[in-house]
Amino acid sequence: MSQAVDEIKIGGLGASRRRVEDNRFIRGKGNYTDDIVLPGMLHMEILRSPLAHARIKSIDASKAWDIPGVHLVLTGEMMATRNLAWMPTLSYDTQAVLATDKVRFQGQEVACVIADDPYIAKDACEAIVVDYEPLPVIVNPTQAVAEGAPVIRDDKENQPDNVIYDWEVGDRDGTDRAFAGADLVSKLELHYPRSHPSPIECCGSIADFNRATSKLTVYMTTQAPHIIRAAVAMVAELPEHMIRIVSPDIGGGFGNKVPIYPGYVCSILASILLERPVKWIEDKSGNLISTGFARDVYLKGEMALRKDGKILAVRMHTDADHGAFFSDAQPSKFKIGLMHSAFAAYDIPVAHLTARGTYSNKAPGGVAYRCSFRVTEAMFFQERMVQAAADDLGIDQAQIRAMNFVRDDQFPHRTPFGFLTDSGQYGKCLDVALKAIDYENFRREQAEARSRGRLLGLGISTMTEPLGAGNSREYDILGIKMFDSADLKVHMTGKAILRTGAKTQGQGHETTWAQIVAHELGIPAEDVVVEEGDTDTAPFGMGTYASRSTPVAGAAVAMVSRKIRAKARKLAAHLLEVSEEDIEWELGRFYVRSAPDRGVTIQECAIAAYSNMPDGMEPGLENTAYYDPPNLTWPFAVYIATVEVDPQTGVWDVLKLVAVDDCGVRINPMIVEGQIMGGLTEAYAMSNMQFITFDAEGNCVGSNYMDYLLPTAWETPGFELHSEVVTPCPHHPIGAKGIGECAAVGGPAAFVNAVMDALSGTGVRNIDMPMLPDRVWEAITYRRDVSGAPPVRSDD
Ligand code: MCN
Ligand code: CUM
């Protein structure tokens, strides 16, 4: 007699199942791009520009060609003969593959050498002689729009200056009116500095073109293999069915592996020309200096306030430095990502945002790094502005938030910038966090410590994040609508293989997707193998970024499981010899409503699909689902940090950090906690130690791990996580919202607000990240703001 299965025992929803992928990772048995070795494979290295802005007078590669073991030297000139010197970007701009006319940032790709081994290729790169004529350099938006600034993109028609876009959203007039009626206007200016996703594994590709079959296979580090396939089809003019993109194991993506990089394109062309596999593996400096960075946005913010703390309106202006090419991967409709998700958690009647994007002599990027398209900046600005407003009004930090939050009964809520948030319990999350940090008590301790010259501070940060692009009505990239997919094949023994259009980079999809199948079908998670990243076998999908996998691909997993269950029900009716209407489902089993003892397991249905199906039924138990979400999912979180600042040295230490994350139903609580811990660690690093900037000549300062610091367990403070607030997503099939980026998005403002709180009363309004000891010390000692990125700082 069959029985329902216990969901937690089979690794279903809510089980903290150990990550199955870790079995191979911790044994050193992962299969990363650089682990792949193909017969006859050659190696490619890239020659990068030492200068940030210069005209190329000539390139002499003859000495490189002469080196034994060199098979090919690619230059911009050669690429141009195949119309490949430039490629389109994901934001309707163009990007140089190999420089022809000018170099526009330090580290730009100038030439490639393909040789028997990477060492020969590297030596040959050094034998290439490039004659540069240096040009004036631009490293920030102020310089970009200054009178007489050199035009960086003189390759483009209709580009008389360095402005990429001027964009606005919201209600300008309504906002002006609200400001006119305000009791107080609070203002804040700050800079969210450039940061870098810096995955441990750098980018790389192995292109393998087979002339006999006309098939191009590319193994590569991409978070979105299907997008790459479409892009290669368009750029290289190859038929799409003859292109196979495989993303093997990925050693961290964090957004860095979304864009299309010149190295990928060059390895593909080299393989086509040489008819041999060509491997390119980027080195660490190459990764830090040339691949998609994040942020680098300047903000001017204003809040219209009523005396009691009610926020009447918000005005924001952002200046974004996009580097030399506008290559952000973001939904086409928006120019500055989802920056206008700012203040989505607050009930604000009206708001207006203007945004200007400019070119500079820096590597292209701007959008990527653990953020749903600029949400990190949006939430940071929001929480810094709310803190400044509370200080200006002299009211409590927690109170101003609580009184302005969207209430639980106001959902779905239309934000002043037009988003529709779906659900949440913002006040409750804040209460839990305040209790966990023992708010009142800390304020007493703080005052007491202050009287003895010790500087303690407490910083509150909240965030809500629009996760899961699409829906396809509103979200597309280069016209391709955003949705996702899952394909489930249940074999005759009841074991299954699941494939999705997403691509895990460490998030644990192999573990969690199987848990969704277990939840829907009662097939033990360990009986479901999950495979992603091979465009020949995976259903079409837009890939993994913007924490969209659970909201979209994860929903597709639930939906395809339900399709399988619907068919299994018919098989069950046949096996039990009753009509389908008389069949009931409980986890793992169908039974006859009037005789619950008479049942069949999902596994018995599976074998029947291959051996005993009713007349006229199509055999097999397989299906595919494409899921176009009705809306984004909106998780919410509160992070509160307490710190102590040493006024003598400017060093600050975290005393405690509490995190209350509401990401709806948690599929795997342990993985969710891992995501939060990882995000908080990155948030801490950004606020505390990571510095990647440029000198006046455009030299990248911080292009190595001596300068750009990755936090280890040693520096990272402990985090206290709270999971008791759960608001199921009303439109997601299993009630889940995304979580992958929340802590990296909301975390930084908690640390900065805490340090600023410690300095309250000194007249210092802002210290920009990273809050290095010298900056904090300078602020304390000279009682002034320390804002902006070198070489231009507010005090210069
Ligand atoms: N999850 C869950 N319950 C939920 C939500 C998520 O159990 N309610 C699980 C998911 O099933 C998945 C993980 O948590 O295993 C993250 O899910 P999700 O929030 O959907 O995010 P994605 O899978 O789409 O991952 C992308 C996100 C992004 S955009 C960046 S950047 C980032 C991040 O994930 N990069 C990462 N976390 C990372 N973690 C690792 N280890 N490596 C990266 O490169
Ligand atoms: Cu914006 S980094 Mo993640 O979305 O790959």
CSV table of N, CA and C and ligand atoms in Angstrom, one decimal, residues 19 199 223 250-255 369-371 467 504-509 512-513 515-516 543-551 663-669 671-672 675 682 735-741, ligand 1:
chain,number,residue,atom,x,y,z
A,19,ARG,N,24.3,21.0,-0.4
A,19,ARG,CA,24.5,21.3,-1.8
A,19,ARG,C,25.1,20.1,-2.5
A,199,PRO,N,35.0,37.7,-9.4
A,199,PRO,CA,34.9,36.3,-9.1
A,199,PRO,C,36.3,35.7,-9.1
A,223,GLN,N,27.1,33.7,-17.8
A,223,GLN,CA,25.9,33.5,-17.0
A,223,GLN,C,24.6,33.4,-17.9
A,250,ILE,N,31.1,27.3,-13.1
A,250,ILE,CA,31.5,28.7,-13.0
A,250,ILE,C,32.0,29.0,-11.6
A,251,GLY,N,33.2,29.6,-11.5
A,251,GLY,CA,33.7,29.9,-10.2
A,251,GLY,C,33.4,31.3,-9.8
A,252,GLY,N,32.1,31.5,-9.7
A,252,GLY,CA,31.6,32.8,-9.3
A,252,GLY,C,31.3,33.7,-10.5
A,253,GLY,N,30.2,34.3,-10.5
A,253,GLY,CA,29.9,35.2,-11.6
A,253,GLY,C,29.7,36.7,-11.1
A,254,PHE,N,28.7,36.8,-10.2
A,254,PHE,CA,28.4,38.1,-9.5
A,254,PHE,C,28.2,39.2,-10.5
A,255,GLY,N,27.7,38.8,-11.7
A,255,GLY,CA,27.5,39.8,-12.8
A,255,GLY,C,28.6,40.0,-13.7
A,369,TYR,N,27.2,43.5,-10.8
A,369,TYR,CA,27.7,43.1,-9.5
A,369,TYR,C,26.6,43.1,-8.4
A,370,ARG,N,26.1,41.9,-8.4
A,370,ARG,CA,25.1,41.6,-7.3
A,370,ARG,C,24.1,42.6,-7.1
A,371,CYS,N,23.4,43.0,-8.1
A,371,CYS,CA,22.4,44.0,-8.1
A,371,CYS,C,21.4,43.7,-9.2
A,467,LEU,N,13.0,41.9,-8.3
A,467,LEU,CA,13.8,40.7,-8.8
A,467,LEU,C,12.9,39.8,-9.7
A,504,THR,N,23.6,28.4,-13.1
A,504,THR,CA,24.2,28.6,-11.7
A,504,THR,C,25.7,28.9,-11.8
A,505,GLN,N,26.1,29.8,-10.9
A,505,GLN,CA,27.5,30.1,-10.8
A,505,GLN,C,28.1,29.9,-9.4
A,506,GLY,N,27.3,29.2,-8.6
A,506,GLY,CA,27.6,29.0,-7.2
A,506,GLY,C,26.4,29.1,-6.3
A,507,GLN,N,25.3,29.4,-6.9
A,507,GLN,CA,24.1,29.7,-6.1
A,507,GLN,C,23.4,28.4,-5.7
A,508,GLY,N,23.7,27.3,-6.3
A,508,GLY,CA,23.2,26.0,-5.8
A,508,GLY,C,22.0,25.5,-6.6
A,509,HIS,N,21.8,25.9,-7.8
A,509,HIS,CA,20.6,25.5,-8.6
A,509,HIS,C,20.5,23.9,-8.6
A,512,THR,N,18.6,23.2,-5.4
A,512,THR,CA,17.3,23.8,-5.1
A,512,THR,C,16.3,23.4,-6.2
A,513,TRP,N,16.7,23.4,-7.4
A,513,TRP,CA,15.6,23.0,-8.4
A,513,TRP,C,15.1,21.6,-8.2
A,515,GLN,N,14.7,20.4,-5.4
A,515,GLN,CA,13.7,20.5,-4.3
A,515,GLN,C,12.4,20.9,-4.7
A,516,ILE,N,12.3,21.8,-5.7
A,516,ILE,CA,11.0,22.2,-6.2
A,516,ILE,C,10.3,21.0,-6.9
A,543,GLY,N,19.1,33.4,-18.8
A,543,GLY,CA,20.3,33.2,-18.0
A,543,GLY,C,20.1,33.7,-16.5
A,544,THR,N,21.2,33.7,-15.8
A,544,THR,CA,21.1,34.0,-14.3
A,544,THR,C,21.8,35.3,-14.0
A,545,TYR,N,21.0,36.3,-13.6
A,545,TYR,CA,21.5,37.6,-13.1
A,545,TYR,C,20.3,38.2,-12.5
A,546,ALA,N,20.4,39.3,-11.8
A,546,ALA,CA,19.3,40.0,-11.2
A,546,ALA,C,18.4,39.1,-10.4
A,547,SER,N,19.1,38.1,-9.7
A,547,SER,CA,18.4,37.1,-8.9
A,547,SER,C,17.1,36.7,-9.6
A,548,ARG,N,17.1,36.5,-10.9
A,548,ARG,CA,15.9,36.1,-11.6
A,548,ARG,C,15.6,34.6,-11.6
A,549,SER,N,16.6,33.8,-11.2
A,549,SER,CA,16.4,32.4,-11.4
A,549,SER,C,15.3,31.8,-10.6
A,550,THR,N,15.2,32.1,-9.4
A,550,THR,CA,14.1,31.5,-8.6
A,550,THR,C,12.7,32.2,-9.0
A,551,PRO,N,12.7,33.5,-9.2
A,551,PRO,CA,11.5,34.1,-9.6
A,551,PRO,C,11.0,33.6,-11.0
A,663,CYS,N,12.4,36.8,2.0
A,663,CYS,CA,12.4,36.5,0.6
A,663,CYS,C,11.3,35.5,0.2
A,664,GLY,N,10.2,35.7,1.0
A,664,GLY,CA,9.0,34.8,0.7
A,664,GLY,C,9.4,33.4,1.2
A,665,VAL,N,8.8,32.4,0.6
A,665,VAL,CA,9.0,31.0,0.9
A,665,VAL,C,10.5,30.6,0.6
A,666,ARG,N,11.2,30.0,1.5
A,666,ARG,CA,12.6,29.6,1.3
A,666,ARG,C,12.6,28.2,0.8
A,667,ILE,N,13.2,28.0,-0.3
A,667,ILE,CA,13.3,26.6,-0.9
A,667,ILE,C,14.2,25.8,0.0
A,668,ASN,N,15.4,26.4,0.1
A,668,ASN,CA,16.5,25.8,0.9
A,668,ASN,C,17.0,26.8,1.9
A,669,PRO,N,16.6,26.7,3.2
A,669,PRO,CA,17.0,27.8,4.1
A,669,PRO,C,18.5,27.9,4.3
A,671,ILE,N,20.8,27.4,2.0
A,671,ILE,CA,21.4,28.1,0.8
A,671,ILE,C,21.0,29.6,0.9
A,672,VAL,N,19.8,29.9,1.3
A,672,VAL,CA,19.4,31.3,1.5
A,672,VAL,C,20.3,32.0,2.5
A,675,GLN,N,23.5,32.7,0.9
A,675,GLN,CA,23.5,33.8,0.0
A,675,GLN,C,23.5,35.2,0.8
A,682,GLU,N,30.3,40.8,1.0
A,682,GLU,CA,30.7,41.8,0.0
A,682,GLU,C,30.3,43.2,0.3
A,735,GLY,N,5.5,30.8,-4.1
A,735,GLY,CA,5.6,31.8,-3.1
A,735,GLY,C,7.0,32.4,-2.9
A,736,ALA,N,7.9,32.0,-3.7
A,736,ALA,CA,9.3,32.4,-3.4
A,736,ALA,C,9.6,33.7,-4.1
A,737,LYS,N,10.5,34.5,-3.5
A,737,LYS,CA,11.1,35.7,-4.1
A,737,LYS,C,12.6,35.5,-4.2
A,738,GLY,N,13.2,36.3,-5.0
A,738,GLY,CA,14.7,36.2,-5.1
A,738,GLY,C,15.4,36.6,-3.9
A,739,ILE,N,16.6,36.1,-3.7
A,739,ILE,CA,17.4,36.5,-2.5
A,739,ILE,C,18.9,36.7,-2.8
A,740,GLY,N,19.3,36.3,-4.0
A,740,GLY,CA,20.8,36.2,-4.3
A,740,GLY,C,21.5,37.5,-4.1
A,741,GLU,N,20.9,38.7,-4.2
A,741,GLU,CA,21.7,39.9,-4.1
A,741,GLU,C,21.3,40.8,-3.0
B,1,MCN,N1,16.6,30.4,-3.0
B,1,MCN,C1,15.8,29.7,-2.1
B,1,MCN,N2,14.7,30.3,-1.7
B,1,MCN,C2,14.3,31.5,-2.1
B,1,MCN,C3,15.1,32.2,-3.0
B,1,MCN,C4,16.3,31.6,-3.5
B,1,MCN,O1,16.2,28.6,-1.7
B,1,MCN,N3,13.1,32.1,-1.7
B,1,MCN,C5,17.9,29.8,-3.5
B,1,MCN,C6,17.7,29.5,-5.0
B,1,MCN,O2,17.1,28.4,-5.4
B,1,MCN,C7,19.2,29.5,-5.5
B,1,MCN,C8,19.8,30.6,-4.6
B,1,MCN,O3,18.9,30.7,-3.4
B,1,MCN,O4,19.8,28.3,-5.3
B,1,MCN,C9,19.8,32.0,-5.2
B,1,MCN,O5,18.6,32.2,-5.9
B,1,MCN,P1,18.1,33.6,-6.6
B,1,MCN,O6,17.8,34.6,-5.5
B,1,MCN,O7,17.0,33.2,-7.5
B,1,MCN,O8,19.3,34.1,-7.4
B,1,MCN,P2,19.9,33.4,-8.7
B,1,MCN,O9,20.0,32.0,-8.6
B,1,MCN,O10,19.3,34.0,-9.9
B,1,MCN,O11,21.4,33.9,-8.6
B,1,MCN,C10,21.8,35.2,-9.1
B,1,MCN,C11,22.3,36.1,-8.0
B,1,MCN,C12,23.1,37.2,-8.6
B,1,MCN,S1,22.4,38.1,-9.8
B,1,MCN,C13,24.4,37.4,-8.3
B,1,MCN,S2,25.2,38.7,-9.0
B,1,MCN,C14,25.1,36.5,-7.4
B,1,MCN,C15,24.2,35.7,-6.5
B,1,MCN,O12,23.1,35.3,-7.1
B,1,MCN,N4,26.2,35.8,-7.8
B,1,MCN,C16,26.6,34.7,-7.1
B,1,MCN,N5,24.8,34.9,-5.6
B,1,MCN,C17,25.9,34.3,-5.9
B,1,MCN,N6,26.4,33.3,-5.2
B,1,MCN,C18,27.5,32.6,-5.6
B,1,MCN,N7,28.0,31.6,-4.8
B,1,MCN,N8,28.2,32.9,-6.7
B,1,MCN,C19,27.8,34.0,-7.5
B,1,MCN,O13,28.4,34.3,-8.6
